[in-house]
């Protein structure tokens, strides 16, 4: 898809650099605009306060866990192990856990079966569906996100939200300092990771994690589109470093 595009609105400077250096895109075609997915993060804490997400017992953990598609058969047991670790650390401290529904990857039926068991326990609350803005507001109101969702890698850093990333679903993705990786789904390992995540200093995380751009990325993307020159040079693509010969 990248090679078919005439202009690129990259989420980060690193993404923009890779388009030029690794894919050979001409640098004038690439702009660092931020990601439209970040839009829902603007004002998320204020929305969370209005919705009452921040009220209630603390710490507040959000548990969002998908099936590992390479091992869908163990998705249920992985979820139960994380829930047991949350009981040991979060609920034992007087906190609460919000369970969110997984996506529909293979093995999701095993996760839903585990949720049906866990959601009846004291301290757990299951929310089947959250609009994107409310999801961001819940994260902004929380003390930790646990599971294996990409939200922990892509969105939580902008909220300086501690994350426990379990398993290998997000393997290979760049991490900010807010992420505590736990390769194992063994309960003790998960409990240790949750405890470490809750001990992270969020003020220090704000210093080390990326900040949202001053303006929403959609404004930067619109600016790129407004400046598009529909001339022939725009549509005749060449690789960066070519000498211009056909």
Coordinates of C-alpha atoms in Angstrom, one line a residue:
X1 CA 0.0 0.0 0.0
X2 CA 2.8 2.4 0.9
X3 CA 4.4 2.0 -2.6
X4 CA 1.0 2.8 -4.3
X5 CA 0.5 6.0 -2.3
X6 CA 1.6 9.4 -3.7
X7 CA 1.7 11.1 -0.2
X8 CA 2.3 9.7 3.2
X9 CA 1.0 11.1 6.5
X10 CA 3.2 9.3 9.0
X11 CA 2.3 8.9 12.6
X12 CA 5.8 9.4 14.0
X13 CA 9.2 10.7 12.8
X14 CA 10.5 7.2 13.0
X15 CA 7.8 6.0 10.7
X16 CA 8.5 8.8 8.3
X17 CA 12.2 8.0 8.3
X18 CA 11.6 4.3 7.5
X19 CA 9.4 5.3 4.5
X20 CA 12.3 7.2 3.0
X21 CA 15.3 5.1 4.1
X22 CA 13.8 1.6 3.8
X23 CA 11.1 1.9 1.2
X24 CA 12.8 4.6 -0.9
X25 CA 10.0 7.1 -0.9
X26 CA 10.9 10.6 -1.9
X27 CA 11.2 12.7 1.2
X28 CA 8.9 15.5 -0.1
X29 CA 6.1 13.0 -0.3
X30 CA 6.3 12.2 3.4
X31 CA 5.0 14.3 6.3
X32 CA 4.9 13.5 10.0
X33 CA 1.3 14.4 11.0
X34 CA 0.5 12.0 13.8
X35 CA -2.2 9.4 13.7
X36 CA -5.9 10.0 13.4
X37 CA -6.3 7.3 16.2
X38 CA -4.9 9.8 18.6
X39 CA -7.9 12.2 18.1
X40 CA -9.9 10.4 20.8
X41 CA -7.1 11.0 23.4
X42 CA -7.6 14.8 23.4
X43 CA -9.7 15.8 26.4
X44 CA -9.9 12.1 27.5
X45 CA -9.3 12.8 31.2
X46 CA -12.0 15.5 31.3
X47 CA -14.5 13.1 29.6
X48 CA -13.6 10.4 32.1
X49 CA -14.3 12.7 35.0
X50 CA -17.6 13.7 33.6
X51 CA -18.6 10.0 33.0
X52 CA -17.6 9.1 36.5
X53 CA -14.9 6.7 35.4
X54 CA -12.4 8.1 37.9
X55 CA -14.8 7.6 40.8
X56 CA -14.8 4.5 42.9
X57 CA -12.2 2.2 44.4
X58 CA -8.6 2.4 43.4
X59 CA -6.5 1.1 41.9
X60 CA -8.6 0.8 38.7
X61 CA -7.3 -1.7 36.2
X62 CA -8.6 -2.2 32.7
X63 CA -8.3 -5.8 31.4
X64 CA -8.4 -6.0 27.6
X65 CA -7.0 -9.3 26.3
X66 CA -7.3 -10.9 22.8
X67 CA -6.5 -14.4 21.6
X68 CA -3.0 -15.0 20.5
X69 CA -3.8 -16.2 17.0
X70 CA -0.8 -18.6 17.0
X71 CA -2.3 -20.4 20.0
X72 CA -6.1 -19.8 20.0
X73 CA -6.8 -22.9 22.1
X74 CA -5.1 -21.5 25.2
X75 CA -6.8 -18.0 25.1
X76 CA -9.2 -18.9 27.8
X77 CA -6.6 -20.2 30.3
X78 CA -4.4 -17.1 29.5
X79 CA -7.3 -14.8 30.4
X80 CA -8.0 -16.7 33.6
X81 CA -4.4 -16.5 34.7
X82 CA -4.4 -12.7 34.2
X83 CA -7.7 -12.4 36.1
X84 CA -6.2 -14.4 39.0
X85 CA -3.1 -12.1 39.0
X86 CA -5.4 -9.1 39.1
X87 CA -7.2 -10.5 42.1
X88 CA -3.9 -11.1 43.8
X89 CA -2.6 -7.5 43.2
X90 CA -5.4 -5.1 42.4
X91 CA -8.4 -6.5 44.2
X92 CA -6.3 -7.3 47.3
X93 CA -5.4 -3.6 47.5
X94 CA -9.1 -2.7 47.5
X95 CA -9.2 -1.8 43.8
X96 CA -11.5 -2.9 40.9
X97 CA -11.2 -4.3 37.4
X98 CA -13.1 -3.4 34.3
X99 CA -13.2 -6.3 31.8
X100 CA -13.5 -5.3 28.1
X101 CA -14.6 -7.6 25.3
X102 CA -11.9 -8.9 22.9
X103 CA -11.9 -8.7 19.2
X104 CA -13.2 -11.5 17.1
X105 CA -9.9 -13.2 16.2
X106 CA -9.8 -17.0 16.2
X107 CA -10.0 -18.1 19.9
X108 CA -12.2 -15.2 21.0
X109 CA -14.9 -17.6 22.0
X110 CA -12.5 -19.0 24.6
X111 CA -11.9 -15.5 26.0
X112 CA -15.6 -14.8 26.2
X113 CA -16.2 -18.1 28.0
X114 CA -13.5 -17.0 30.6
X115 CA -15.1 -13.6 30.9
X116 CA -18.4 -15.2 31.7
X117 CA -16.8 -17.0 34.6
X118 CA -14.7 -14.0 35.9
X119 CA -17.3 -11.2 35.6
X120 CA -19.4 -12.7 38.4
X121 CA -16.6 -12.4 40.9
X122 CA -16.6 -9.4 43.4
X123 CA -14.5 -6.5 42.1
X124 CA -14.9 -7.3 38.4
X125 CA -17.2 -5.4 36.0
X126 CA -17.7 -6.4 32.4
X127 CA -18.3 -3.7 29.7
X128 CA -19.3 -5.3 26.4
X129 CA -19.0 -2.2 24.2
X130 CA -17.4 1.2 24.6
X131 CA -17.4 3.9 21.9
X132 CA -13.9 5.0 21.0
X133 CA -14.1 8.2 22.9
X134 CA -15.3 6.5 26.0
X135 CA -12.6 3.9 25.7
X136 CA -10.0 6.6 25.7
X137 CA -11.7 8.3 28.7
X138 CA -11.7 5.1 30.6
X139 CA -8.0 4.6 30.0
X140 CA -7.2 8.2 31.1
X141 CA -9.1 7.5 34.3
X142 CA -7.3 4.2 35.0
X143 CA -4.2 3.2 37.0
X144 CA -3.1 0.3 34.7
X145 CA -4.0 -1.4 31.5
X146 CA -3.4 -5.1 31.4
X147 CA -3.6 -7.7 28.6
X148 CA -2.2 -7.7 25.1
X149 CA -4.1 -4.9 23.3
X150 CA -2.2 -2.6 20.8
X151 CA -3.8 0.3 22.8
X152 CA -1.1 -0.3 25.4
X153 CA 1.6 0.3 22.8
X154 CA 0.0 2.9 20.6
X155 CA -2.2 5.0 22.8
X156 CA -1.5 4.5 26.5
X157 CA 1.9 6.2 26.2
X158 CA 0.2 9.5 25.5
X159 CA -1.7 9.2 28.7
X160 CA 1.4 8.1 30.7
X161 CA -0.7 5.0 31.6
X162 CA 1.2 2.0 33.0
X163 CA 0.7 -1.1 30.9
X164 CA 1.3 -4.8 31.4
X165 CA 1.8 -6.3 28.0
X166 CA 1.5 -10.1 28.2
X167 CA 2.5 -12.7 25.7
X168 CA 3.7 -12.2 22.1
X169 CA 0.8 -10.5 20.3
X170 CA 2.6 -7.2 20.3
X171 CA 6.1 -8.6 19.6
X172 CA 8.4 -6.4 17.6
X173 CA 6.6 -3.1 18.2
X174 CA 8.4 -0.2 19.7
X175 CA 7.7 0.4 23.4
X176 CA 7.6 3.6 25.5
X177 CA 8.7 3.5 29.1
X178 CA 5.1 2.9 30.3
X179 CA 5.1 -0.7 29.1
X180 CA 6.0 -3.7 31.4
X181 CA 6.4 -6.8 29.2
X182 CA 5.5 -10.2 30.6
X183 CA 6.3 -12.9 28.0
X184 CA 4.7 -15.6 30.3
X185 CA 1.0 -16.1 31.1
X186 CA 2.0 -17.8 34.4
X187 CA 0.1 -16.2 37.3
X188 CA 3.1 -15.3 39.4
X189 CA 4.9 -13.7 36.6
X190 CA 1.7 -11.7 35.7
X191 CA 1.2 -10.6 39.3
X192 CA 4.8 -9.4 39.5
X193 CA 4.4 -7.4 36.3
X194 CA 1.2 -5.8 37.5
X195 CA 2.8 -4.9 40.8
X196 CA 5.7 -3.3 39.0
X197 CA 3.4 -1.4 36.6
X198 CA 1.5 0.1 39.6
X199 CA 4.7 1.3 41.1
X200 CA 5.7 3.3 38.0
X201 CA 5.9 7.1 38.7
X202 CA 3.5 8.6 36.3
X203 CA 5.1 12.0 36.5
X204 CA 8.4 10.5 35.3
X205 CA 6.5 8.5 32.6
X206 CA 5.1 11.8 31.3
X207 CA 8.7 13.0 30.9
X208 CA 9.7 9.9 29.0
X209 CA 6.6 9.1 26.9
X210 CA 5.5 11.0 23.8
X211 CA 3.2 14.0 24.1
X212 CA 0.2 14.6 21.8
X213 CA 0.8 17.2 19.1
X214 CA -0.6 20.7 20.0
X215 CA -3.3 20.3 17.3
X216 CA -5.2 17.2 16.3
X217 CA -3.5 15.1 13.6
X218 CA -6.5 15.5 11.3
X219 CA -5.7 19.2 10.9
X220 CA -2.2 18.4 9.8
X221 CA -3.5 15.8 7.4
X222 CA -6.0 18.2 5.9
X223 CA -3.2 20.7 5.5
X224 CA -1.1 18.1 3.5
X225 CA -4.1 17.4 1.2
X226 CA -4.8 21.1 0.6
X227 CA -1.3 21.6 -0.6
X228 CA -1.3 18.7 -3.0
X229 CA 0.0 19.7 -6.5
X230 CA -2.0 17.7 -9.1
X231 CA 0.8 18.1 -11.6
X232 CA 2.6 15.4 -13.4
X233 CA 5.5 15.3 -11.0
X234 CA 3.2 14.2 -8.2
X235 CA 2.0 11.1 -10.0
X236 CA 5.3 10.0 -11.5
X237 CA 7.0 8.2 -8.6
X238 CA 10.6 7.3 -8.3
X239 CA 12.7 5.8 -5.5
X240 CA 14.8 8.1 -3.4
X241 CA 18.4 7.8 -4.6
X242 CA 17.6 7.0 -8.2
X243 CA 19.5 9.0 -10.8
X244 CA 16.4 10.0 -12.7
X245 CA 16.9 7.6 -15.7
X246 CA 13.8 5.7 -16.7

